[in-house]
Short mmCIF file of C-alpha atoms and ligand atoms in Angstrom, two decimals:
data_model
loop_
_atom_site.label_atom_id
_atom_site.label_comp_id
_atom_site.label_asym_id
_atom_site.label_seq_id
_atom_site.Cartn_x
_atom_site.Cartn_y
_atom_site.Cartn_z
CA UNK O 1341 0.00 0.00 0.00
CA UNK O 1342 1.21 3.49 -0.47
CA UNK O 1343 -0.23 6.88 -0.80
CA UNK O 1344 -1.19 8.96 -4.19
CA UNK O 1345 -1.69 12.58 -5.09
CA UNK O 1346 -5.09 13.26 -6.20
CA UNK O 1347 -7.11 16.51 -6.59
CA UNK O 1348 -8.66 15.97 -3.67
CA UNK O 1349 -5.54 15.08 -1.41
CA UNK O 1350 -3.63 11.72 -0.45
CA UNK O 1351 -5.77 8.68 -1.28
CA UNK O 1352 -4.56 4.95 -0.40
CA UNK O 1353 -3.20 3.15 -3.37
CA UNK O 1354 -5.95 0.48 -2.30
CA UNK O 1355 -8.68 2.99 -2.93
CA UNK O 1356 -8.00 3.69 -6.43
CA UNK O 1357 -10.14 0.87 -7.28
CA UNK O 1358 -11.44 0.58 -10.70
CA UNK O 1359 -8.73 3.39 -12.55
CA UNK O 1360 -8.96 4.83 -16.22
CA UNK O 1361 -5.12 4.82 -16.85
CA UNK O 1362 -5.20 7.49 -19.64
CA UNK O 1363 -7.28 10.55 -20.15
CA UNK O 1364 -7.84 14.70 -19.82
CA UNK O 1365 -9.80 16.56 -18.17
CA UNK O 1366 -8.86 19.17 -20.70
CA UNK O 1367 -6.15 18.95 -23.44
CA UNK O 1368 -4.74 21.26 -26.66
CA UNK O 1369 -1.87 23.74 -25.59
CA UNK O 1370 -0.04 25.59 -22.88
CA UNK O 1371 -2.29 28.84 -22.76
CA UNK O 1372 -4.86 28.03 -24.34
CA UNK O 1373 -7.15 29.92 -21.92
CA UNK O 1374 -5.56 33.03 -23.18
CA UNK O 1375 -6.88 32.71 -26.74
CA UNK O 1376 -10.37 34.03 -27.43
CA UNK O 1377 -13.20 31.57 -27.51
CA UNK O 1378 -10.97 28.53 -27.30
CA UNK O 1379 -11.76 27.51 -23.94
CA UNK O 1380 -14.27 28.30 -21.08
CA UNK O 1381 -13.20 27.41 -17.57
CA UNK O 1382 -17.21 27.23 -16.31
CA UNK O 1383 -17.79 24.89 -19.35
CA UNK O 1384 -15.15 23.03 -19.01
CA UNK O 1385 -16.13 22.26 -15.34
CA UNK O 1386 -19.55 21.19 -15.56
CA UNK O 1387 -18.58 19.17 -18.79
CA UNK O 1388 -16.14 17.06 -16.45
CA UNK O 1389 -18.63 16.71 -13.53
CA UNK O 1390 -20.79 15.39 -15.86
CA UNK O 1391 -18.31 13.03 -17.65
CA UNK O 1392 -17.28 12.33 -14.30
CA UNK O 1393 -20.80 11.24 -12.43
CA UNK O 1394 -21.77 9.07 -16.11
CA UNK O 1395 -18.19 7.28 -15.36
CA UNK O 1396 -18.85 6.88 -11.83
CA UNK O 1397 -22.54 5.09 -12.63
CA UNK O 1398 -20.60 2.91 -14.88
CA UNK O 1399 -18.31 1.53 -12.04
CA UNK O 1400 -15.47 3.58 -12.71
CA UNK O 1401 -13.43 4.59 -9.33
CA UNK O 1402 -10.60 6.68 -10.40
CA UNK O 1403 -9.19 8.44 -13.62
CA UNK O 1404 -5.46 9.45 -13.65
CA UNK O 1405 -5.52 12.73 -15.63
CA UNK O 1406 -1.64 12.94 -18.25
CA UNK O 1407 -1.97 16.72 -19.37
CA UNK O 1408 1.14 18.34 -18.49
CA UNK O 1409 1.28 22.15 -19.00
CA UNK O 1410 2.20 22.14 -22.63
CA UNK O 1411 -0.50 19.83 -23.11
CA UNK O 1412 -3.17 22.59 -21.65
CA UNK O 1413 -3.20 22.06 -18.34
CA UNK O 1414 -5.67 24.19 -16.25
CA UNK O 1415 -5.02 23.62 -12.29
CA UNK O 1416 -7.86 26.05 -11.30
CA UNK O 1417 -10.16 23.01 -13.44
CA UNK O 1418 -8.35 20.71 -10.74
CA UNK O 1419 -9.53 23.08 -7.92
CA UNK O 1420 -13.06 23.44 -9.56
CA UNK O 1421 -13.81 19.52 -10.28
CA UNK O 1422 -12.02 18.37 -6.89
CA UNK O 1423 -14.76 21.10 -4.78
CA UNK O 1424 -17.72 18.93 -6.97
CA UNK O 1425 -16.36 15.77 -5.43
CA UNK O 1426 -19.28 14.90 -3.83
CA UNK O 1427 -21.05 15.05 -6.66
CA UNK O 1428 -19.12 12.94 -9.09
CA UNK O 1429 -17.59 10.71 -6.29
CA UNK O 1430 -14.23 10.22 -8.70
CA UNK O 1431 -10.91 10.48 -8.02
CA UNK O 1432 -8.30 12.38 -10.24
CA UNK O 1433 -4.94 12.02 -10.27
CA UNK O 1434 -3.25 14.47 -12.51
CA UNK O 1435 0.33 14.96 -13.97
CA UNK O 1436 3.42 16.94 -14.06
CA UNK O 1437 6.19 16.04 -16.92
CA UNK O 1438 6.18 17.08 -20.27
CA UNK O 1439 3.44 16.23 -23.97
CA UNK O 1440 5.54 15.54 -27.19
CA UNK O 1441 6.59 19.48 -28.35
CA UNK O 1442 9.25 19.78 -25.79
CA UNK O 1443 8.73 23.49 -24.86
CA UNK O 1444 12.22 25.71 -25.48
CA UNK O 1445 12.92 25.93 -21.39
CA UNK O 1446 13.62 22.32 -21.38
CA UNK O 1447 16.62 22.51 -24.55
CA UNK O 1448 19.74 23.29 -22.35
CA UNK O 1449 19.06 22.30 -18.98
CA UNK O 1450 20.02 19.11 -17.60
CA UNK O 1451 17.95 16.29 -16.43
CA UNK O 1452 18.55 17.23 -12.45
CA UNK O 1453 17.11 20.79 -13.28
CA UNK O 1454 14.11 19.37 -15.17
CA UNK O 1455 13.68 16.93 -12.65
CA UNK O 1456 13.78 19.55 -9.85
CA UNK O 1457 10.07 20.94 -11.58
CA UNK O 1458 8.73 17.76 -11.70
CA UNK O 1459 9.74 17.27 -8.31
CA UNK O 1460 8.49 20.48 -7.26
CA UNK O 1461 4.97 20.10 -8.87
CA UNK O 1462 4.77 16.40 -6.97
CA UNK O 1463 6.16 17.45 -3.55
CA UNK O 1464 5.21 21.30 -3.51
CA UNK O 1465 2.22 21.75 -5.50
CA UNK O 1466 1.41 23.03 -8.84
CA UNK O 1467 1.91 26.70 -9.42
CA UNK O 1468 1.37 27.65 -6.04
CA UNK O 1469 -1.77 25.92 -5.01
CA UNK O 1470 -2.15 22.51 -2.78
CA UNK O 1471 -3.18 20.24 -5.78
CA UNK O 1472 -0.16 17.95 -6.10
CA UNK O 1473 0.95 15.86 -9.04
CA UNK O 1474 0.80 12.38 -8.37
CA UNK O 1475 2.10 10.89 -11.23
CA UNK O 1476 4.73 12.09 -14.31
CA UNK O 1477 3.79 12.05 -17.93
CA UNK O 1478 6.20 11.76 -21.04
CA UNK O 1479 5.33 11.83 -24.42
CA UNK O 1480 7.40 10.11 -27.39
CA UNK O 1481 5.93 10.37 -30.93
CA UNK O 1482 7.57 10.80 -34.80
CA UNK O 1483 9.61 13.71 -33.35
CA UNK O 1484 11.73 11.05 -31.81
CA UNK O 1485 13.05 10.72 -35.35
CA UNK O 1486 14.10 14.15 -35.84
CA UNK O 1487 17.54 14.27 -34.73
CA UNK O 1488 19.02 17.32 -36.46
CA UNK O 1489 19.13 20.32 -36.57
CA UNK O 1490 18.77 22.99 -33.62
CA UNK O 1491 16.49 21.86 -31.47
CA UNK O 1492 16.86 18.45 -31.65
CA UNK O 1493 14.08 16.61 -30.66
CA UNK O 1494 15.16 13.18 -29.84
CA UNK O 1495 18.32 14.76 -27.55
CA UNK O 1496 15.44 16.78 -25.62
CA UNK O 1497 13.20 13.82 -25.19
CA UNK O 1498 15.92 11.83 -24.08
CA UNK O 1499 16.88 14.62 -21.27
CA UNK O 1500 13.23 14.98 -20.35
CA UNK O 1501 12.82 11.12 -19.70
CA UNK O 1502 16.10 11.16 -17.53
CA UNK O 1503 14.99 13.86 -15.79
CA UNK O 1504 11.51 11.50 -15.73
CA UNK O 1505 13.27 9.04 -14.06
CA UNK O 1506 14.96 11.00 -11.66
CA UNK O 1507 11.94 12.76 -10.33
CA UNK O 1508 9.76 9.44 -10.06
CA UNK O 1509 12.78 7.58 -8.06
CA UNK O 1510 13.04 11.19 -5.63
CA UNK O 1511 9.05 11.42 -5.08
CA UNK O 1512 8.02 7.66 -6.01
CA UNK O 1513 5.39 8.72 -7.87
CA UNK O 1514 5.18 6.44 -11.46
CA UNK O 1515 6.13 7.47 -15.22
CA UNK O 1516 3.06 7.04 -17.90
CA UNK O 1517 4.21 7.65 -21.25
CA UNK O 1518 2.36 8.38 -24.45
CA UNK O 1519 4.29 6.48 -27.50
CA UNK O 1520 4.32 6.01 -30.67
CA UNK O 1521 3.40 1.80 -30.80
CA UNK O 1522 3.80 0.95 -34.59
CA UNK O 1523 7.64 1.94 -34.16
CA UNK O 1524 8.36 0.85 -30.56
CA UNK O 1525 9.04 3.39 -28.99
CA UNK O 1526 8.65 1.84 -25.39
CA UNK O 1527 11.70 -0.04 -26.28
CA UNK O 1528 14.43 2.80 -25.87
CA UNK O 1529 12.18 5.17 -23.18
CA UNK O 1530 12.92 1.94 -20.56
CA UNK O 1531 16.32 1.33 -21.67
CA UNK O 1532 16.90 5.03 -20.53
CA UNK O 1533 14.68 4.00 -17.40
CA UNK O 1534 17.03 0.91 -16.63
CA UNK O 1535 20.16 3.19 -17.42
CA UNK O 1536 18.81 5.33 -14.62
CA UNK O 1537 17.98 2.37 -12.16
CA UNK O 1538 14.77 3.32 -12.34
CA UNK O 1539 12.00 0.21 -10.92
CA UNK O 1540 10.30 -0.45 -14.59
CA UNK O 1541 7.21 -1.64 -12.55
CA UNK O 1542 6.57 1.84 -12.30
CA UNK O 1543 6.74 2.78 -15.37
CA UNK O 1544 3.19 2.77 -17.94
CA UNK O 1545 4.20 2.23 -21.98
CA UNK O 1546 0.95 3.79 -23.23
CA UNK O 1547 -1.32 3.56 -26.68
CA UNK O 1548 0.19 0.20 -26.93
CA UNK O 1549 -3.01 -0.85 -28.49
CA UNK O 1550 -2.13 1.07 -31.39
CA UNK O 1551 -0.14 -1.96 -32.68
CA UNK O 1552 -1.49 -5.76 -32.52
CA UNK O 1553 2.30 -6.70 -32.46
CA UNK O 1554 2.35 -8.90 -29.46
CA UNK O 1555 5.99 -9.84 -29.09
CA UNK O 1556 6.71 -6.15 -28.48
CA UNK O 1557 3.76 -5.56 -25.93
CA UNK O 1558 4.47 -8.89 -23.87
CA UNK O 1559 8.40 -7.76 -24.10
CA UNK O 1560 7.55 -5.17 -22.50
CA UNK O 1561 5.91 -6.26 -19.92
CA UNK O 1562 8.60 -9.19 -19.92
CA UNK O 1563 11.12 -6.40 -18.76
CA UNK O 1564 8.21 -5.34 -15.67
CA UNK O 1565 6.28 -2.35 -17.61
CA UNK O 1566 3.08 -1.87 -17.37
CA UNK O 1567 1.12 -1.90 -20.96
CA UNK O 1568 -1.42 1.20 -21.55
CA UNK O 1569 -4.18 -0.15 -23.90
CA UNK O 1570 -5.81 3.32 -23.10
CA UNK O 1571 -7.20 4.19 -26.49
CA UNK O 1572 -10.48 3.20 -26.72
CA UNK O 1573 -13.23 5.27 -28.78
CA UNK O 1574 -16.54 4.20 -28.95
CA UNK O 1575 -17.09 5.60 -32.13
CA UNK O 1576 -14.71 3.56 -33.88
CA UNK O 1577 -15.93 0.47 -36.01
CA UNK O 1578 -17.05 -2.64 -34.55
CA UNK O 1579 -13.97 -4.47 -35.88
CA UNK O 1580 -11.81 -1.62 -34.78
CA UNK O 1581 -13.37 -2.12 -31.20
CA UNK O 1582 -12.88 -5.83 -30.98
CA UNK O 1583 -9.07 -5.79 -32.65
CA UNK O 1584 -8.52 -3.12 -29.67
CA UNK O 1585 -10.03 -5.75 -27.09
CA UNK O 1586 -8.43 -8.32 -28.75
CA UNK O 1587 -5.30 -6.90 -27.97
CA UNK O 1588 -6.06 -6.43 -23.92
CA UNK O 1589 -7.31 -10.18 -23.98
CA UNK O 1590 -4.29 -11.33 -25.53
CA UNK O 1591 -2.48 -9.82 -22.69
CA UNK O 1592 -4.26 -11.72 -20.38
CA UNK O 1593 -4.39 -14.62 -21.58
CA UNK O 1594 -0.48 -14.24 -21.82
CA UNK O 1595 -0.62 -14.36 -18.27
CA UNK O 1596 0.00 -10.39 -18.31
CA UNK O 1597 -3.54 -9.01 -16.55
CA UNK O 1598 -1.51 -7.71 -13.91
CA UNK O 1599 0.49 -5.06 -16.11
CA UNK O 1600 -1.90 -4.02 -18.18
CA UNK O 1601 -4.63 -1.47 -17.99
CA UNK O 1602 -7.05 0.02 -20.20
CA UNK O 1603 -8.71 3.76 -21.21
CA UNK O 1604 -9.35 6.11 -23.99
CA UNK O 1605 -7.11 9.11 -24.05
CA UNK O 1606 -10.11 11.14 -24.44
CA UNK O 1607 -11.80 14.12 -23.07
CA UNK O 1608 -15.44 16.10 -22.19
CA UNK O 1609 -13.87 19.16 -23.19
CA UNK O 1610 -11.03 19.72 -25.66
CA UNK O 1611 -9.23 22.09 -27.28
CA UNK O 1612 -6.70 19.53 -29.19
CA UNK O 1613 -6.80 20.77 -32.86
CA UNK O 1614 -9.58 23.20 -32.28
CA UNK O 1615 -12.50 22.98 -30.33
CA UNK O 1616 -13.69 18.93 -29.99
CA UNK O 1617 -17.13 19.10 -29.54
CA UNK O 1618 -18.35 18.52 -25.77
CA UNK O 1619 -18.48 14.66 -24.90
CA UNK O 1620 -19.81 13.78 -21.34
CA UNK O 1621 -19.57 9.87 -22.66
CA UNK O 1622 -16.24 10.07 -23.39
CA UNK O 1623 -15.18 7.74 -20.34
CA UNK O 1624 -17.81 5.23 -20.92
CA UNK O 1625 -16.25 3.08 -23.68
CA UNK O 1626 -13.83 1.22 -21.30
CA UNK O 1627 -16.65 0.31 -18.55
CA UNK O 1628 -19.70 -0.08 -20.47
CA UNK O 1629 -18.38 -1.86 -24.12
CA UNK O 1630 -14.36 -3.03 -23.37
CA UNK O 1631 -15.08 -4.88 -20.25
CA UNK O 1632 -18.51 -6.47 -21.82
CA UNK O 1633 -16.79 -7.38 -24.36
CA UNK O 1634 -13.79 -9.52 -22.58
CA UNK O 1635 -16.22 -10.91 -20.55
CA UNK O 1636 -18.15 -12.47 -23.48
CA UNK O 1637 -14.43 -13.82 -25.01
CA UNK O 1638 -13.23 -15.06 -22.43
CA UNK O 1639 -11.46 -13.46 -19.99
CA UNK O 1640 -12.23 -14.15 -16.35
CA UNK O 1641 -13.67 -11.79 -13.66
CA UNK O 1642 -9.99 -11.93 -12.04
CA UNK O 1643 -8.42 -10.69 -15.56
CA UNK O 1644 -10.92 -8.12 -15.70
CA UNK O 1645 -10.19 -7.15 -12.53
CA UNK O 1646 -6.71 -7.12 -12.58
CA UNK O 1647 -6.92 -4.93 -16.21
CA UNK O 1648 -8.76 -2.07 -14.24
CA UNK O 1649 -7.95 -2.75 -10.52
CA UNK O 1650 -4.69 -4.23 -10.14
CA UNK O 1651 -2.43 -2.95 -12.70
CA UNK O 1652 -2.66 0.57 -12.11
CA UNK O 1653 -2.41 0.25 -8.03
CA UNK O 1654 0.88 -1.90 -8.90
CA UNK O 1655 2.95 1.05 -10.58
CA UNK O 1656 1.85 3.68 -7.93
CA UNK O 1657 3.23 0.86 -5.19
CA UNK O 1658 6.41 0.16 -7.36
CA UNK O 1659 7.08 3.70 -7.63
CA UNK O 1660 6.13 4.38 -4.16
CA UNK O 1661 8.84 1.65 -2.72
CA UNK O 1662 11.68 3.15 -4.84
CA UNK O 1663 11.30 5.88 -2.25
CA UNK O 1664 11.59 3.99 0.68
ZN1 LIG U 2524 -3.38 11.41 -24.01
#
């Protein structure tokens, strides 16, 4: 057992319960409430309660929030959704680290200074209030390719995920990383981790279900990651829907339940490429269509457990122990 962050204070890592391992309670840039009509706090709150309660009906427990401040983070939507708790009844863990831009304060500092912010928004607080970060958030995409040039991306992701590492082993809070899956990226993010003797039981290799290629996943997990199957849209075709299950039940039946967890990297209110148009279902997919779904192929009441329960609790304990 250990204790997490969330926007409501310390919770047990017991009492996460049933966790969405991947989502936003807002997402599209760093000041993005600056920019006329793009985004409106009072909107954005009710939108969330509202996403929040329909999740909560579904048997959802927790959601663990990954939108750093280049992402669009708003920690005054924290504030606003955590005084509503009693409505929803969710917990929200949210994020410090860095989305897939790496902003131009991060090109020439080293990993301890980096990790010193992540450290401060875990231990201290984001930007001066008392909602801590309880978890850190990395993000590796096609700019990990772009190696030349002047602000070389793949150098700067490379210091960012040191500094990663550095700040979960100092505040034992876990690493959840957005990656590109068709080219593996999860591959050289945790041989940094290892190089940094970082636990890799704390460590989430998200969107893995954007790949069916099954001898990377269950490498991963080989190696003690956790796999994030957390895109999940219910929009998406039938087919699409049961190749993204598939994927999750494959997992399990690998004997892999344990470190593997499942959501939809989606939001109620988003400003990602423009104004997304207001979703209060948006958390529903995993709850009311995954899980029915693995049930009916197969996969027992413990995997399904263990897919929504277990795995998450297990990298907030890992990460927690590295602290000890
Ligand atoms: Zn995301």
């Amino acid at each position: 057992m250990s204790n997490v962050h969330t926007i409501n204070g310390t919770l047990e890592s017991a009492a996460l319960g049933r966790t969405l391992s991947h989502e936003h309670l807002t997402n599209g840039m760093g000041g993005m409430e600056r920019v006329p009509g793009l985004y409106d706090e009072a909107e954005a709150v009710d939108a969330n309660v509202e996403a929040l309660k329909r999740a909560r009906a579904a048997g959802i427990d927790s959601v663990i929030d990954l939108t750093p401040l280049d992402l669009g983070r708003q920690v005054s939507l924290f504030q606003k959704v955590a005084a509503r708790h009693d409505e929803h009844g969710v917990n929200v863990v949210c994020a410090t680290g860095v989305y897939r831009w790496v902003p131009s304060y991060f090109f020439r500092v080293d990993p301890d200074e980096i990790a010193r912010y992540f450290i401060s928004e875990i231990d201290d607080g984001i930007e001066g209030t008392d909602v801590h970060a309880g978890i850190i958030k990395l993000a590796w995409d096609v700019e990990y390719h772009l190696d030349e040039g002047f602000m070389t991306p793949r150098s700067q992701l490379e210091n960012t995920a040191r500094a990663a590492a550095r700040a979960a082993k100092a505040s034992g809070v876990p690493i959840s990383c957005h990656t590109r899956a068709v080219d593996e990226l999860g591959t050289p993010l945790l041989d940094i981790f290892e190089d940094e003797g970082l636990d890799l039981r704390a460590v989430t290799i998200g969107h893995s279900n954007d790949t069916n290629d099954l001898d990377y996943l269950k490498g991963l997990a080989a190696r003690g990651a956790t796999v994030g199957l957390d895109r999940f849209f219910v929009q998406a075709p039938e087919e699409e829907l049961a190749r993204r299950g598939g994927v999750a039940l494959a997992m399990a039946q690998a004997g892999y339940a344990e470190q593997t967890s499942l959501g939809h990297d989606a939001t109620p209110y988003g400003c990602w490429g423009g104004r997304t148009p207001v979703n209060p279902d948006c958390w529903l997919g995993v709850p009311a269509v995954e899980v029915n779904w693995l049930r009916d192929t197969g996969a027992s009441d413990a995997d399904i457990d263990a897919l929504q329960t277990g795995s998450v609790r297990a990298t907030f304990e890992a990460a927690a122990a590295m602290k000890r």
